[in-house]
CSV table of C-alpha atoms in Angstrom, one decimal:
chain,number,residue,atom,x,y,z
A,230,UNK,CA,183.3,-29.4,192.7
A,231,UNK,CA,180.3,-29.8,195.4
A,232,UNK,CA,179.9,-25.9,195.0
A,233,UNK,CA,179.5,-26.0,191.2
A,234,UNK,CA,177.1,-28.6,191.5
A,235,UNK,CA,175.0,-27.1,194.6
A,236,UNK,CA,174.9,-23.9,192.6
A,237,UNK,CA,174.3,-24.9,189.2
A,238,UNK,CA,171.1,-27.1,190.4
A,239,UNK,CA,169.9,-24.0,192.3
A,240,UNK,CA,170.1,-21.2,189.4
A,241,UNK,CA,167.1,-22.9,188.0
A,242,UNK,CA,165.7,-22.3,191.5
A,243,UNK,CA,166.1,-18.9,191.5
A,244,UNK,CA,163.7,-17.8,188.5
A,245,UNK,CA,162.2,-15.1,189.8
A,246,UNK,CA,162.7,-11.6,189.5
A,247,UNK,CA,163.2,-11.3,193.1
A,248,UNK,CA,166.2,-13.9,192.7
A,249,UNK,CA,167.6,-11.9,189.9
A,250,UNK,CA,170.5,-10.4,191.7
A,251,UNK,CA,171.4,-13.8,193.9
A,252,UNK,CA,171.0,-15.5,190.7
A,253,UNK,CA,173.8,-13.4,189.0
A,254,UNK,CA,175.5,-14.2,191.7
A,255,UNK,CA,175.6,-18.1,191.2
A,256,UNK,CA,175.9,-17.4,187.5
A,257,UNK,CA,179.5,-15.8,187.7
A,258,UNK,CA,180.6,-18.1,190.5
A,259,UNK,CA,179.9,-21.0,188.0
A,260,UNK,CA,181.4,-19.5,185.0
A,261,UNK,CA,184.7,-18.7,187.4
A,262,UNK,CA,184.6,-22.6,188.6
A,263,UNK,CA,184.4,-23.3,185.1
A,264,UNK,CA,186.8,-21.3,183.4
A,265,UNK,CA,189.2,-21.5,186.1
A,266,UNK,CA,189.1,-24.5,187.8
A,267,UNK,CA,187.8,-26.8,185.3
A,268,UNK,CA,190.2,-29.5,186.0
A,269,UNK,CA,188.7,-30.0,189.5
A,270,UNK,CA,185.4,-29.5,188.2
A,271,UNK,CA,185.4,-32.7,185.8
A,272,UNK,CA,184.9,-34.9,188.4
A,273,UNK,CA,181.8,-34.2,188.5
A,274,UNK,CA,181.3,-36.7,185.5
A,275,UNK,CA,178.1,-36.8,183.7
A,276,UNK,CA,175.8,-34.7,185.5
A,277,UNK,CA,177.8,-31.7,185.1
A,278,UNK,CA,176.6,-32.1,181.1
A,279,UNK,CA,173.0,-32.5,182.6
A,280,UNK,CA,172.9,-29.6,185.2
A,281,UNK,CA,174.9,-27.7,182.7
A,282,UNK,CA,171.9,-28.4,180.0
A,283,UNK,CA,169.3,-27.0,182.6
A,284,UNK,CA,171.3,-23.3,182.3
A,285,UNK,CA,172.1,-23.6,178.8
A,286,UNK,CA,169.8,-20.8,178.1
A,287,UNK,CA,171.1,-17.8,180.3
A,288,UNK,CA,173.9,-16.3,178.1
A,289,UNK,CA,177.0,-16.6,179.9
A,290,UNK,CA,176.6,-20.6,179.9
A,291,UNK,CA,175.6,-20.4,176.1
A,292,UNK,CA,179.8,-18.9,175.6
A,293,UNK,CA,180.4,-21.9,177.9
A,294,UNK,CA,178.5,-24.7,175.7
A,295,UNK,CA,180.0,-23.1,172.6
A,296,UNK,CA,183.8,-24.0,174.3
A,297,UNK,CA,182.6,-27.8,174.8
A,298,UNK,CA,181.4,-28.0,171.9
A,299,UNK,CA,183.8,-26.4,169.5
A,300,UNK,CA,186.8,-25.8,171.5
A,301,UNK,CA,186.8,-28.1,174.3
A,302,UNK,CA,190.8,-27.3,174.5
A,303,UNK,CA,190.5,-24.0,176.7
A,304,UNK,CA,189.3,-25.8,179.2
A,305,UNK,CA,192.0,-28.2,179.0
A,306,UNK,CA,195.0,-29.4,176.7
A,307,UNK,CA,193.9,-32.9,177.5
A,308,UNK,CA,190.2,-32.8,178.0
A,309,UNK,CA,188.4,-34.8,175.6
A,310,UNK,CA,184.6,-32.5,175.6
A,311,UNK,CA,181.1,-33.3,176.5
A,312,UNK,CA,182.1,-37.1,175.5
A,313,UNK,CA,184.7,-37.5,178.1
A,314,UNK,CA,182.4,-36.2,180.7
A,315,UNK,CA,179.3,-38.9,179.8
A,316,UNK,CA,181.9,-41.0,179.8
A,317,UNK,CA,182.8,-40.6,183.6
A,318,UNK,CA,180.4,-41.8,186.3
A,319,UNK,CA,178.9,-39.2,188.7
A,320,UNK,CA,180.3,-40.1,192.3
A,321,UNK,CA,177.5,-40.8,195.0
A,322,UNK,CA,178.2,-37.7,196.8
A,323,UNK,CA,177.2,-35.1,194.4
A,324,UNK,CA,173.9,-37.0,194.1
A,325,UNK,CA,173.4,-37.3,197.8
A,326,UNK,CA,174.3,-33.9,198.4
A,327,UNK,CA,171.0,-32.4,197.2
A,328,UNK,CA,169.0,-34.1,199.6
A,329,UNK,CA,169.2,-32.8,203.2
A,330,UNK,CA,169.6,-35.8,205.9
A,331,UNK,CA,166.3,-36.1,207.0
A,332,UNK,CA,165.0,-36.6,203.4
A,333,UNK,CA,168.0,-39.3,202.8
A,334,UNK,CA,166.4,-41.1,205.8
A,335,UNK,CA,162.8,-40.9,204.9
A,336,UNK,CA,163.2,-42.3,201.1
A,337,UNK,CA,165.9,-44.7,202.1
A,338,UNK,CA,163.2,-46.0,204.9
A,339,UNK,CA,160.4,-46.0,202.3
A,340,UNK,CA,162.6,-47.6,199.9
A,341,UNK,CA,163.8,-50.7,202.5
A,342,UNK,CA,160.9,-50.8,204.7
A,343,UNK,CA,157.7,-50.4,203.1
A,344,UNK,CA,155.8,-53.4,201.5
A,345,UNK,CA,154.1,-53.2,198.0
A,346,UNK,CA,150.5,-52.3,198.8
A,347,UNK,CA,150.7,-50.0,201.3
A,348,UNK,CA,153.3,-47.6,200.1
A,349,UNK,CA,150.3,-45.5,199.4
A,350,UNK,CA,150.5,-43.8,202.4
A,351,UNK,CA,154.1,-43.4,202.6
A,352,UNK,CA,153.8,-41.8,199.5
A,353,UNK,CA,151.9,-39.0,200.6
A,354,UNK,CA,153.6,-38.5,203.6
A,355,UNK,CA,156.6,-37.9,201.7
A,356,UNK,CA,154.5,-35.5,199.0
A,357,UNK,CA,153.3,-33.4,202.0
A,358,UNK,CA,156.0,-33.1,203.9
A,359,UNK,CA,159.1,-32.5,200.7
A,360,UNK,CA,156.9,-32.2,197.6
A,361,UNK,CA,153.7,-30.0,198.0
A,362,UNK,CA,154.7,-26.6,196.7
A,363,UNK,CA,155.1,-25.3,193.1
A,364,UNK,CA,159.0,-24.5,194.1
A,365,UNK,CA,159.6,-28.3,195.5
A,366,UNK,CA,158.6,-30.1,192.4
A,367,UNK,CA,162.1,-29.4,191.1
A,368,UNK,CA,163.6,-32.0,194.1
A,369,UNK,CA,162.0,-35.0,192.1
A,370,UNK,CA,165.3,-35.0,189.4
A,371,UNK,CA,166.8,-35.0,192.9
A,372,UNK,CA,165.4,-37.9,194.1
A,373,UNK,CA,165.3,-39.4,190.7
A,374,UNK,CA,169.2,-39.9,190.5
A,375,UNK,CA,169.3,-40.7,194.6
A,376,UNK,CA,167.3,-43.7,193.9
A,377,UNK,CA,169.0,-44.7,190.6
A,378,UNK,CA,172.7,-44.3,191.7
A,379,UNK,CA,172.6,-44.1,195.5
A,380,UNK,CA,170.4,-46.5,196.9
A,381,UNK,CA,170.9,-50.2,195.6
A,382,UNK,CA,169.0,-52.9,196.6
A,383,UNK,CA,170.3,-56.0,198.5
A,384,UNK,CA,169.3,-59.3,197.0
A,385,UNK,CA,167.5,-59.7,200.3
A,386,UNK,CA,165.3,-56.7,199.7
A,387,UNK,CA,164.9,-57.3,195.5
A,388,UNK,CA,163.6,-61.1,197.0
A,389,UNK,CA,161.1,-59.4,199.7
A,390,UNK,CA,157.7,-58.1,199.2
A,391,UNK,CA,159.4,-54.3,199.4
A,392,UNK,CA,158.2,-51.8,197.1
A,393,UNK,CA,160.5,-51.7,193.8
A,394,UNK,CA,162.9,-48.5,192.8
A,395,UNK,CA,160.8,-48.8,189.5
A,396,UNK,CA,157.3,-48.4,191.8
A,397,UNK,CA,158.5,-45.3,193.7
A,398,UNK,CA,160.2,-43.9,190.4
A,399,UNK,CA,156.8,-44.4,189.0
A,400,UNK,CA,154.8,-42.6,191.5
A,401,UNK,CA,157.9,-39.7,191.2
A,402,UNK,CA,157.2,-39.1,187.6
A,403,UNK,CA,153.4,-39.1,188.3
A,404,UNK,CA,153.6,-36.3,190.5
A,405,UNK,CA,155.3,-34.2,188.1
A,406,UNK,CA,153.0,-31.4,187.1
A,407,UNK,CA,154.9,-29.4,184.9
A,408,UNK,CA,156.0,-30.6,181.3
A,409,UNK,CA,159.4,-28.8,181.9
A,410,UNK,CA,160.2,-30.9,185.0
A,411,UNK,CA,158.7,-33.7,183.5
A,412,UNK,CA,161.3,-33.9,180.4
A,413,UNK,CA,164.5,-33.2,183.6
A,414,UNK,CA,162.3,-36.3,185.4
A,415,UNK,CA,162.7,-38.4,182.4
A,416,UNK,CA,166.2,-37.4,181.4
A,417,UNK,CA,167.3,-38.0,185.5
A,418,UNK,CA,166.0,-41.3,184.9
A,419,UNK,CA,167.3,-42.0,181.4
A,420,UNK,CA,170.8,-40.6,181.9
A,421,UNK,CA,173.2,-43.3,182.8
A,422,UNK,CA,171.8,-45.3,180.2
A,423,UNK,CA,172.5,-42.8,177.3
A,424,UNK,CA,176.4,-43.9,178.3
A,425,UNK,CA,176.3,-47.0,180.0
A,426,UNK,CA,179.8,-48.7,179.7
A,427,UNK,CA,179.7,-51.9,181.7
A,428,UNK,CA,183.1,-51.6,182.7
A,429,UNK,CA,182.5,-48.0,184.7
A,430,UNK,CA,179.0,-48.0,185.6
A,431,UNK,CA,176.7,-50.2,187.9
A,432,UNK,CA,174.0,-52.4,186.4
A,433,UNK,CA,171.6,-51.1,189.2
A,434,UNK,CA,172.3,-47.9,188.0
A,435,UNK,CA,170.1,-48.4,184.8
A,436,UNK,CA,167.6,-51.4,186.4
A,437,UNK,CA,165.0,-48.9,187.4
């Protein structure tokens, strides 16, 4: 499953003609994960439906969107389509897995370190070292779900003078430049809340 993920988030990486033949590449290792190991692959939970929205496009994933949609049983005898797979939380380690472990340390240090009021600087040190080219932008989904579903506040930090999830998430979407990766922003922010069940999912999930 951590290879469908990785590769699904990186075929919208590689957009460029120069990518065209790695990009096939990733494309028919995804479609075999899919088709043939499906079962392992619905772990994955909810972000396989968003990841999987990001490639709807290229044509072998639109014969794949076609089977969740309409015949959801190929994949499956008892697979219950795109609503059993909103329906099932993402575990941590898919989200974590698309940052490296020096950006981990670096957010999670902004995130339980740095006081309201001079995150400023943090901020930019984090945008100059992670986010300053054209190609980076696409880590801020990344770092969206990280702070929404991997990194929860203690009630020792939510009492403190530390700088909100909301404030960094805030400062996240700012720096989007593109409308494209603005909308994936917005729908890494707004996902678990499309399907909250209080039962499954965290509260701290959504309080962003």
């Amino acid at each position: 499953p951590i290879v469908l993920y990785t590769f699904l988030r990186l075929i919208t990486d590689h957009n460029r003609p120069v990518f065209d033949e790695l990009r096939g590449r990733e494309v028919g290792l995804c479609v075999d994960l899919l088709r043939n190991r499906f079962a392992d692959c619905m772990v994955i939970g909810r972000d396989l439906v968003r990841l999987l929205q990001d490639v709807a496009r290229l044509e072998p994933f639109e014969d794949i969107w076609r089977d969740l949609l309409g015949r959801p049983s190929v994949f499956g005898a008892n697979f219950g389509g795109v609503t059993q797979l909103m329906s099932t939380r993402t575990p941590r380690v898919f989200l974590q897995s698309r940052l490296s472990p020096d950006m981990e340390t670096h957010v999670s240090f902004v995130l339980k370190q740095v006081i309201l009021g001079d995150h400023k600087r943090y901020h930019q040190w984090l945008m100059n070292r992670y986010l300053s080219t054209p190609e980076s932008e696409s880590r801020i989904p990344d770092w969206i779900r990280f702070v929404c579903c991997c990194y929860h506040p203690t009630n020792e930090v939510l009492a403190s003078d530390v700088q909100p999830r909301w404030a960094f998430i805030g400062w996240l979407l700012k720096s989007v430049k593109t409308s494209y990766m603005a909308a994936n922003a917005k729908l890494a922010l707004f996902f678990d809340w499309l399907y909250f069940d209080p039962k499954n999912d965290s509260i701290m999930n959504i309080e962003p």
